Coordinates of C-alpha atoms in Angstrom, one line a residue:
M1 CA 5.1 -38.0 -17.1
S2 CA 8.5 -39.4 -16.4
F3 CA 9.2 -38.8 -12.7
G4 CA 12.6 -37.6 -11.9
M5 CA 13.9 -39.9 -9.2
A6 CA 16.3 -41.8 -11.4
R7 CA 17.5 -38.9 -13.4
E8 CA 17.9 -36.4 -10.5
A9 CA 19.2 -38.6 -7.7
E10 CA 22.5 -39.8 -9.1
N11 CA 24.6 -36.9 -7.8
V12 CA 24.9 -38.1 -4.2
E13 CA 26.8 -35.5 -2.2
A14 CA 29.0 -36.3 0.8
G15 CA 26.8 -34.3 3.2
Y16 CA 24.3 -37.1 3.4
G17 CA 26.7 -39.9 4.0
A18 CA 27.0 -43.2 2.4
A19 CA 24.0 -44.4 0.3
V20 CA 21.6 -46.9 1.8
T21 CA 22.1 -50.1 -0.2
A22 CA 19.4 -52.4 1.1
V23 CA 16.3 -52.7 -1.1
V24 CA 13.2 -54.0 0.7
D25 CA 10.1 -55.7 -0.7
R26 CA 7.6 -52.9 -0.3
H27 CA 4.5 -55.1 -0.6
P28 CA 5.1 -58.6 1.0
P29 CA 2.3 -61.1 1.0
G30 CA 0.2 -60.9 4.1
A31 CA 1.0 -57.3 5.1
P32 CA -1.3 -56.1 7.9
V33 CA -3.0 -53.5 5.8
G34 CA -2.7 -55.6 2.7
Q35 CA -3.1 -54.3 -0.8
A36 CA -4.1 -50.7 -0.9
P37 CA -7.6 -50.0 -2.0
A38 CA -8.2 -48.9 -5.6
S39 CA -8.1 -45.2 -6.0
G40 CA -11.4 -43.4 -5.9
P41 CA -13.2 -40.6 -4.1
A42 CA -12.4 -39.9 -0.6
P43 CA -14.7 -41.3 2.0
S44 CA -17.8 -39.2 2.6
A45 CA -17.5 -39.2 6.3
V46 CA -14.8 -36.6 6.7
P47 CA -14.8 -34.9 10.1
A48 CA -15.6 -31.3 9.8
P49 CA -13.2 -28.8 11.4
A50 CA -14.4 -26.9 14.4
A51 CA -15.9 -23.5 13.9
G52 CA -13.4 -20.7 13.5
P53 CA -13.3 -17.2 14.9
H54 CA -14.9 -15.4 12.1
S55 CA -18.5 -16.8 12.2
Q56 CA -20.7 -19.7 13.3
D57 CA -20.1 -21.2 9.9
G58 CA -16.6 -22.3 10.6
Q59 CA -13.2 -21.5 9.1
Y60 CA -14.5 -19.7 6.1
G61 CA -16.5 -17.1 8.0
Q62 CA -19.2 -15.3 6.2
Y63 CA -19.0 -17.5 3.1
G64 CA -21.0 -20.4 4.6
Q65 CA -20.0 -23.7 5.9
Y66 CA -16.9 -25.0 4.2
G67 CA -16.9 -22.4 1.5
Q68 CA -20.1 -22.8 -0.4
Y69 CA -19.4 -19.4 -2.0
E70 CA -21.6 -17.5 -4.3
E71 CA -20.1 -15.4 -7.1
Y72 CA -20.5 -12.2 -5.1
G73 CA -20.0 -13.5 -1.6
E74 CA -22.3 -12.9 1.3
Y75 CA -23.9 -9.8 -0.2
G76 CA -25.1 -11.2 -3.5
E77 CA -25.4 -9.0 -6.5
Y78 CA -25.7 -5.4 -5.4
G79 CA -29.2 -4.1 -5.0
E80 CA -30.9 -0.8 -6.1
Y81 CA -29.3 2.5 -5.4
G82 CA -30.7 4.3 -2.3
Q83 CA -31.6 8.0 -2.0
D84 CA -28.0 8.9 -1.2
G85 CA -26.7 7.4 -4.4
Q86 CA -25.0 4.5 -2.7
Q87 CA -25.9 0.9 -3.7
A88 CA -28.1 -0.7 -1.1
G89 CA -26.3 -3.3 0.8
T90 CA -22.8 -2.2 -0.2
P91 CA -20.4 -3.0 2.5
H92 CA -18.1 -0.3 3.9
A93 CA -15.1 -2.3 2.7
Q94 CA -14.5 -5.4 0.6
A95 CA -11.8 -7.5 -1.0
R96 CA -12.8 -8.3 -4.6
I97 CA -11.1 -11.5 -5.8
D98 CA -10.8 -12.0 -9.6
L99 CA -11.0 -15.7 -10.2
A100 CA -10.3 -15.3 -13.9
A101 CA -6.9 -13.8 -12.8
I102 CA -6.3 -16.9 -10.6
R103 CA -7.0 -19.2 -13.5
A104 CA -4.8 -17.2 -15.8
N105 CA -1.9 -17.0 -13.3
V106 CA -2.0 -20.8 -12.8
S107 CA -2.1 -21.4 -16.5
R108 CA 1.0 -19.1 -16.9
L109 CA 2.8 -21.1 -14.1
C110 CA 1.9 -24.4 -15.9
D111 CA 3.5 -23.1 -19.0
T112 CA 6.6 -22.0 -17.1
A113 CA 6.9 -25.4 -15.3
G114 CA 7.2 -27.3 -18.5
S115 CA 7.0 -31.0 -17.9
A116 CA 6.6 -30.5 -14.1
E117 CA 3.1 -30.6 -12.6
V118 CA 1.9 -27.6 -10.6
M119 CA 0.7 -27.6 -7.0
A120 CA -1.2 -24.4 -6.2
V121 CA -0.5 -23.5 -2.6
V122 CA -3.8 -22.4 -0.9
K123 CA -2.7 -22.3 2.7
A124 CA -3.8 -19.5 5.0
D125 CA -7.2 -19.3 3.4
A126 CA -5.5 -19.0 0.0
Y127 CA -3.3 -16.1 1.2
G128 CA -6.5 -14.3 2.3
H129 CA -8.3 -14.8 -1.0
G130 CA -10.6 -17.7 0.0
A131 CA -9.4 -21.3 0.0
V132 CA -12.4 -23.1 -1.6
P133 CA -13.1 -20.8 -4.6
V134 CA -9.4 -20.3 -5.2
A135 CA -8.7 -24.0 -5.1
R136 CA -11.4 -24.7 -7.7
A137 CA -10.1 -21.8 -9.9
A138 CA -6.6 -23.1 -9.6
L139 CA -7.6 -26.6 -10.7
A140 CA -9.6 -25.1 -13.6
G141 CA -6.4 -23.2 -14.5
G142 CA -4.4 -26.4 -14.8
A143 CA -3.0 -27.2 -11.4
T144 CA -3.2 -30.9 -10.6
W145 CA -2.2 -30.6 -6.9
L146 CA -3.2 -28.4 -4.0
G147 CA -1.0 -27.6 -1.0
V148 CA -1.8 -26.3 2.5
A149 CA 0.1 -26.0 5.7
G150 CA -2.1 -27.5 8.3
M151 CA -4.2 -30.6 8.4
R152 CA -7.3 -28.7 9.3
E153 CA -7.1 -26.7 6.1
A154 CA -6.8 -29.9 4.1
L155 CA -9.9 -31.4 5.8
A156 CA -11.9 -28.3 5.1
L157 CA -11.1 -28.5 1.4
R158 CA -12.1 -32.2 1.3
A159 CA -15.3 -31.4 3.3
A160 CA -16.1 -28.8 0.6
G161 CA -15.8 -31.4 -2.1
V162 CA -12.5 -30.1 -3.6
P163 CA -10.9 -33.0 -5.6
G164 CA -7.4 -33.8 -6.6
R165 CA -4.1 -34.6 -4.9
L166 CA -3.7 -32.6 -1.7
L167 CA -0.7 -32.2 0.5
A168 CA -0.5 -30.9 4.1
W169 CA 2.9 -30.4 5.5
L170 CA 3.0 -28.5 8.9
L171 CA 1.8 -31.2 11.2
T172 CA 1.9 -32.0 14.9
P173 CA 1.3 -35.2 17.0
G174 CA -2.0 -33.8 18.1
D175 CA -3.5 -33.5 14.6
D176 CA -6.2 -35.9 13.4
W177 CA -4.1 -38.2 11.3
N178 CA -6.8 -40.8 11.1
A179 CA -9.2 -38.3 9.4
A180 CA -6.5 -37.1 7.0
V181 CA -5.5 -40.6 5.9
A182 CA -9.2 -41.6 5.5
A183 CA -9.7 -38.5 3.3
D184 CA -6.9 -39.3 0.9
I185 CA -4.8 -36.3 2.1
E186 CA -1.1 -36.7 1.5
L187 CA 1.1 -35.8 4.6
S188 CA 4.6 -34.7 5.2
A189 CA 7.1 -36.5 7.5
G190 CA 10.3 -34.8 8.5
A191 CA 11.0 -37.1 11.5
P192 CA 10.4 -40.7 12.5
W193 CA 7.5 -39.7 14.9
A194 CA 5.5 -38.6 11.9
V195 CA 6.1 -42.0 10.2
R196 CA 4.8 -43.7 13.4
A197 CA 1.8 -41.4 13.5
A198 CA 1.0 -42.2 9.9
V199 CA 1.3 -46.0 10.6
R200 CA -1.1 -45.7 13.5
A201 CA -3.6 -43.9 11.4
A202 CA -3.3 -46.5 8.6
Q203 CA -4.0 -49.2 11.1
A204 CA -7.0 -47.3 12.5
V205 CA -8.7 -46.7 9.1
D206 CA -7.4 -49.7 7.3
R207 CA -5.9 -47.7 4.5
P208 CA -2.2 -46.9 3.7
A209 CA -1.0 -43.4 4.5
L210 CA 0.5 -41.3 1.7
L211 CA 3.8 -39.6 2.8
H212 CA 6.2 -37.0 1.4
L213 CA 9.5 -37.1 3.2
E214 CA 10.9 -33.7 3.9
A215 CA 14.7 -33.1 3.8
E216 CA 16.3 -30.1 5.5
T217 CA 18.7 -29.0 2.7
G218 CA 19.7 -25.6 4.0
L219 CA 16.7 -23.5 5.0
G220 CA 17.2 -24.3 8.6
R221 CA 13.5 -24.9 9.3
G222 CA 11.5 -28.1 8.9
G223 CA 12.6 -31.5 7.6
A224 CA 15.2 -34.1 8.6
A225 CA 18.8 -32.8 8.7
A226 CA 21.6 -34.6 6.8
G227 CA 22.6 -36.6 9.9
D228 CA 19.0 -37.8 10.5
W229 CA 17.8 -38.3 6.9
R230 CA 18.8 -42.0 6.7
T231 CA 17.0 -42.8 9.9
L232 CA 13.8 -41.2 8.5
V233 CA 14.2 -42.9 5.2
D234 CA 14.8 -46.3 6.8
S235 CA 11.8 -46.0 9.1
A236 CA 9.6 -45.0 6.1
A237 CA 10.9 -47.8 4.0
A238 CA 10.2 -50.4 6.7
A239 CA 6.6 -49.1 7.1
E240 CA 6.1 -49.2 3.4
A241 CA 7.4 -52.7 3.2
A242 CA 4.9 -53.7 5.9
G243 CA 2.1 -52.2 3.8
Y244 CA 1.2 -49.3 6.1
L245 CA 2.1 -46.5 3.9
R246 CA 3.5 -45.4 0.6
V247 CA 6.2 -42.7 0.1
V248 CA 4.8 -40.7 -2.7
G249 CA 7.2 -37.7 -2.6
V250 CA 10.5 -36.3 -1.4
W251 CA 10.7 -32.6 -0.9
S252 CA 12.4 -29.6 0.5
H253 CA 12.2 -25.8 0.5
L254 CA 14.6 -23.1 -0.8
A255 CA 15.8 -20.4 1.5
R256 CA 16.8 -17.7 -1.0
A257 CA 15.1 -18.5 -4.3
D258 CA 13.9 -14.9 -4.4
E259 CA 17.5 -13.9 -4.9
P260 CA 18.2 -15.5 -8.3
G261 CA 21.8 -16.6 -8.7
H262 CA 22.5 -16.8 -4.9
P263 CA 25.0 -19.7 -4.3
S264 CA 22.8 -21.2 -1.6
C265 CA 20.3 -22.3 -4.2
E266 CA 23.0 -24.5 -5.9
R267 CA 24.0 -25.9 -2.6
Q268 CA 20.5 -26.8 -1.7
L269 CA 19.9 -28.4 -5.1
A270 CA 23.0 -30.6 -4.5
N271 CA 21.8 -31.5 -1.0
F272 CA 18.3 -32.3 -2.4
R273 CA 19.6 -34.6 -5.1
S274 CA 21.7 -36.3 -2.5
A275 CA 18.7 -36.9 -0.2
A276 CA 16.7 -38.2 -3.2
G277 CA 19.5 -40.6 -4.0
I278 CA 19.5 -42.0 -0.5
A279 CA 15.8 -42.5 -0.6
R280 CA 16.0 -44.3 -4.0
R281 CA 18.7 -46.6 -2.8
A282 CA 16.6 -47.5 0.3
G283 CA 14.0 -48.9 -2.1
L284 CA 11.7 -46.0 -2.2
A285 CA 10.2 -44.8 -5.5
P286 CA 8.3 -41.6 -5.0
D287 CA 5.9 -40.2 -7.6
V288 CA 7.4 -36.8 -7.3
L289 CA 10.4 -34.8 -6.2
H290 CA 9.6 -31.2 -5.4
L291 CA 11.6 -28.1 -4.3
S292 CA 10.4 -25.0 -6.1
N293 CA 8.3 -22.2 -4.7
S294 CA 7.0 -19.3 -6.8
A295 CA 10.4 -17.7 -7.2
A296 CA 12.1 -20.9 -8.3
T297 CA 9.3 -21.8 -10.6
L298 CA 9.8 -18.5 -12.4
T299 CA 13.6 -18.1 -12.3
L300 CA 15.2 -21.5 -11.6
P301 CA 14.2 -24.2 -14.1
E302 CA 16.8 -26.7 -12.9
A303 CA 14.8 -26.9 -9.6
H304 CA 11.5 -27.8 -11.2
F305 CA 12.0 -31.6 -10.9
D306 CA 8.6 -33.3 -11.1
L307 CA 6.4 -30.8 -9.3
V308 CA 6.5 -27.1 -8.4
R309 CA 4.7 -25.4 -5.5
P310 CA 3.9 -21.8 -6.4
G311 CA 2.0 -19.8 -3.7
L312 CA 2.4 -16.0 -4.1
A313 CA 2.5 -16.1 -7.9
V314 CA -0.9 -17.9 -8.0
Y315 CA -2.4 -14.7 -6.6
G316 CA -0.6 -12.5 -9.2
L317 CA 2.1 -11.0 -7.0
S318 CA 5.8 -11.0 -7.9
P319 CA 8.0 -13.2 -5.8
V320 CA 11.0 -11.2 -7.0
P321 CA 9.7 -7.6 -6.8
D322 CA 13.2 -6.1 -6.9
L323 CA 13.7 -7.7 -10.4
A324 CA 10.2 -7.7 -12.0
G325 CA 6.7 -6.7 -11.3
P326 CA 3.6 -8.9 -11.9
S327 CA 3.0 -7.7 -15.5
E328 CA 6.6 -8.4 -16.4
L329 CA 6.2 -11.9 -15.2
G330 CA 2.9 -12.4 -17.0
L331 CA 0.8 -12.3 -13.8
R332 CA -2.2 -10.3 -12.7
P333 CA -3.0 -9.5 -9.0
A334 CA -6.2 -11.1 -8.0
M335 CA -7.2 -9.0 -5.0
T336 CA -8.5 -5.5 -4.9
L337 CA -9.1 -4.0 -1.5
T338 CA -11.5 -1.1 -1.3
A339 CA -13.4 0.9 1.4
R340 CA -15.8 3.8 1.4
L341 CA -15.2 7.1 3.2
A342 CA -17.1 7.1 6.5
S343 CA -16.6 10.8 7.3
V344 CA -15.4 13.9 5.4
K345 CA -14.7 17.3 7.1
R346 CA -12.7 20.4 6.9
A347 CA -9.9 20.9 9.3
P348 CA -7.8 24.0 10.1
A349 CA -4.0 24.4 9.6
G350 CA -2.1 22.8 12.4
Q351 CA -4.7 20.2 13.3
G352 CA -3.1 17.1 14.8
V353 CA -4.4 13.9 13.2
S354 CA -5.0 10.5 14.9
Y355 CA -3.1 9.0 17.9
G356 CA 0.0 10.8 18.9
H357 CA -0.5 13.6 16.4
R358 CA 2.2 12.2 14.3
Y359 CA 0.7 14.2 11.4
R360 CA -0.4 17.9 11.5
T361 CA -2.2 19.7 8.7
A362 CA 0.0 22.2 6.9
R363 CA -3.0 24.3 5.9
E364 CA -6.8 24.2 5.9
T365 CA -7.7 21.0 4.3
T366 CA -10.2 18.2 4.0
L367 CA -9.8 15.1 6.1
G368 CA -11.4 11.8 5.0
L369 CA -11.9 8.8 7.4
V370 CA -11.4 5.3 6.0
P371 CA -13.1 2.6 8.1
L372 CA -10.3 0.0 7.9
G373 CA -7.6 -0.5 10.4
Y374 CA -5.1 -2.9 11.8
A375 CA -7.9 -5.2 13.0
D376 CA -8.7 -5.6 9.3
G377 CA -5.1 -6.2 8.3
V378 CA -4.1 -2.7 7.4
P379 CA -0.5 -2.6 8.8
R380 CA 0.1 -0.1 11.5
H381 CA 3.7 0.1 10.3
A382 CA 2.3 1.8 7.2
S383 CA 1.3 4.8 9.2
Q384 CA 2.3 8.0 7.4
A385 CA 3.2 5.9 4.4
G386 CA 0.4 3.7 3.1
P387 CA -0.8 4.7 -0.4
V388 CA -4.5 4.8 -1.5
L389 CA -6.4 6.0 -4.5
V390 CA -9.4 8.4 -4.2
A391 CA -11.2 9.8 -7.2
G392 CA -8.2 9.1 -9.5
R393 CA -5.6 10.7 -7.2
Q394 CA -3.1 9.0 -4.9
H395 CA -3.0 10.0 -1.3
T396 CA -1.0 8.8 1.7
V397 CA -2.2 7.7 5.2
A398 CA -2.1 10.8 7.4
G399 CA -1.0 9.9 10.9
T400 CA -1.3 6.6 12.8
V401 CA -3.3 3.7 11.5
C402 CA -5.8 2.8 14.3
M403 CA -7.5 -0.5 15.0
D404 CA -10.6 0.2 12.9
Q405 CA -9.8 3.3 10.8
F406 CA -7.2 5.7 9.4
V407 CA -7.3 9.2 8.0
L408 CA -6.4 10.8 4.7
D409 CA -5.5 14.4 4.0
L410 CA -7.5 15.1 0.8
G411 CA -6.5 18.7 0.4
D412 CA -9.1 20.6 -1.5
A413 CA -10.3 17.6 -3.5
S414 CA -14.1 17.2 -3.7
A415 CA -15.1 14.2 -1.5
A416 CA -18.2 12.9 0.3
P417 CA -19.1 10.1 2.7
G418 CA -19.4 6.9 0.6
D419 CA -16.8 7.7 -1.9
E420 CA -14.6 4.7 -2.8
V421 CA -11.1 4.4 -1.5
V422 CA -8.9 1.9 -3.3
L423 CA -6.0 0.6 -1.1
F424 CA -4.5 -1.8 -3.6
G425 CA -5.4 -3.7 -6.7
P426 CA -4.0 -4.7 -10.1
G427 CA -3.2 -1.1 -11.1
D428 CA -5.8 -0.7 -13.9
R429 CA -6.9 2.7 -12.5
G430 CA -3.6 3.8 -11.3
E431 CA -4.2 2.4 -7.8
P432 CA -1.3 1.1 -5.7
G433 CA -0.4 -2.6 -5.6
A434 CA 0.0 -4.8 -2.6
E435 CA 3.8 -4.5 -3.1
D436 CA 3.5 -0.7 -2.6
W437 CA 1.9 -1.3 0.8
A438 CA 4.6 -3.9 1.5
R439 CA 7.3 -1.3 0.9
A440 CA 5.4 1.3 3.0
A441 CA 5.2 -1.2 5.9
H442 CA 8.7 -2.6 5.4
S443 CA 7.2 -6.0 4.8
I444 CA 6.4 -8.4 1.9
S445 CA 3.3 -8.6 -0.3
H446 CA 2.6 -12.1 1.1
E447 CA 1.8 -10.5 4.4
I448 CA -0.3 -7.6 3.0
V449 CA -2.9 -9.9 1.3
T450 CA -2.8 -12.7 3.8
R451 CA -3.5 -10.5 6.8
I452 CA -6.8 -9.0 5.5
G453 CA -9.1 -10.1 8.2
G454 CA -12.5 -11.7 8.5
R455 CA -14.4 -8.4 9.0
V456 CA -13.7 -7.6 5.4
P457 CA -16.1 -9.6 3.1
R458 CA -14.7 -11.3 0.0
T459 CA -16.6 -10.9 -3.2
Y460 CA -15.8 -12.8 -6.4
T461 CA -15.6 -11.8 -10.1
G462 CA -14.4 -13.6 -13.2
G463 CA -17.1 -16.2 -13.0
P464 CA -18.2 -18.3 -10.0
A465 CA -15.8 -20.9 -8.7
P466 CA -16.5 -24.0 -10.8
A467 CA -18.3 -27.0 -9.3
T468 CA -16.3 -30.2 -8.7
S469 CA -17.6 -31.7 -12.0
D470 CA -16.5 -28.6 -13.9
V471 CA -12.9 -28.7 -12.7
R472 CA -10.2 -30.1 -15.1
S473 CA -9.5 -33.7 -14.1
P474 CA -6.3 -33.9 -12.1
T475 CA -3.6 -36.5 -12.7
P476 CA -5.2 -39.9 -12.0
L477 CA -4.9 -40.8 -8.3
D478 CA -2.8 -43.9 -9.0
H479 CA -0.7 -43.4 -5.8
H480 CA -2.4 -46.3 -4.1
R481 CA -1.1 -48.7 -6.6
P482 CA 1.0 -51.6 -5.3

């Protein structure tokens, strides 16, 4: 594809100062690292991340070391029914992830992105869906890049054999820069210290680092501010000229893309074009400019540039819920969270329910106990408000959400221990969606799915995550070229 540096960087705004005019020789003879090695698979000796809190198997908990997932997760295909009519081995709660929905959502985003490539953001264990199977499904759906926040997340993907271009952007001086550079992980730099860290890593592993320079264009978060941008660009250009690194991207992040038409988006676009222009005039020639999150991918085509970075939309949730739901955007929610009633009993009128007795029964009724709580990610702020589906009827959390459980007032509905409770899903059976829980908790759907904890097993439908050899080949890794 034709990368957008030349076409997008001409509009240099005053906010970034005078353009840098010096053009440096980026690959002089005799550079300390020399010519970058030809592209190829990442080195096999990738340090494994330390074990995480969920199990002895590391970051990915019950799914085995570095995400060697089976189609149905830890529990396998369900066994025979027991005497009580329940499937043997059925967990009391589970999050079912539809990998076919992930693939279809990514394909939809690829269509929307037009000529821009798609980076599927799989940070935070793929928003709680499982980083390794989701990464493979996203690549099979047409994404050619993956994005994560932390370096440890990126190293775990590489250790699991996940291919393709991979960017990690939320980095600190204490991260293992050497391992990341050795594993062909692309890294973000928003300040000169990060450039220096990349140079040291390149020297240590005898391989150029791959950097994306981050400009602060109005979000007020990461990246180099306008007054510091030229210093960052100059330091990166000097390191590239010495052969220690290659600047493969310039990027930023929008503050209010979920409010289509907000004037801040245009201001940030102008600032981003200005920053890209300064980088180009300093002699840098990144492969990609990228700015768009899910909302901008779907509603702001002028911000697509060469690469878009959808996160929430990959999982089938709307980034603009006040304007359109998932189905209106051509998306399908991938996670369905269910539990099974642990207790069912009759209660008299006036019975206080759960901590603080914030709820009292209006009449004799049936109370059902759901074995999920805020330790599992059910928001306590959804007390008295969180919606669920039981036997085709919607009910609301009765009283306070506890650490491990909450209560439903089922009225006179027939219910028994083991009956399924659907907290949220795609809506096929009339169940609530993650957005309904977000509204009940005064939050956002990102938080609802991401916070589902490690005690809740993930199971997978829609076909197993494809093996590395089955994934659509990403754009050739020509970013080591001289």
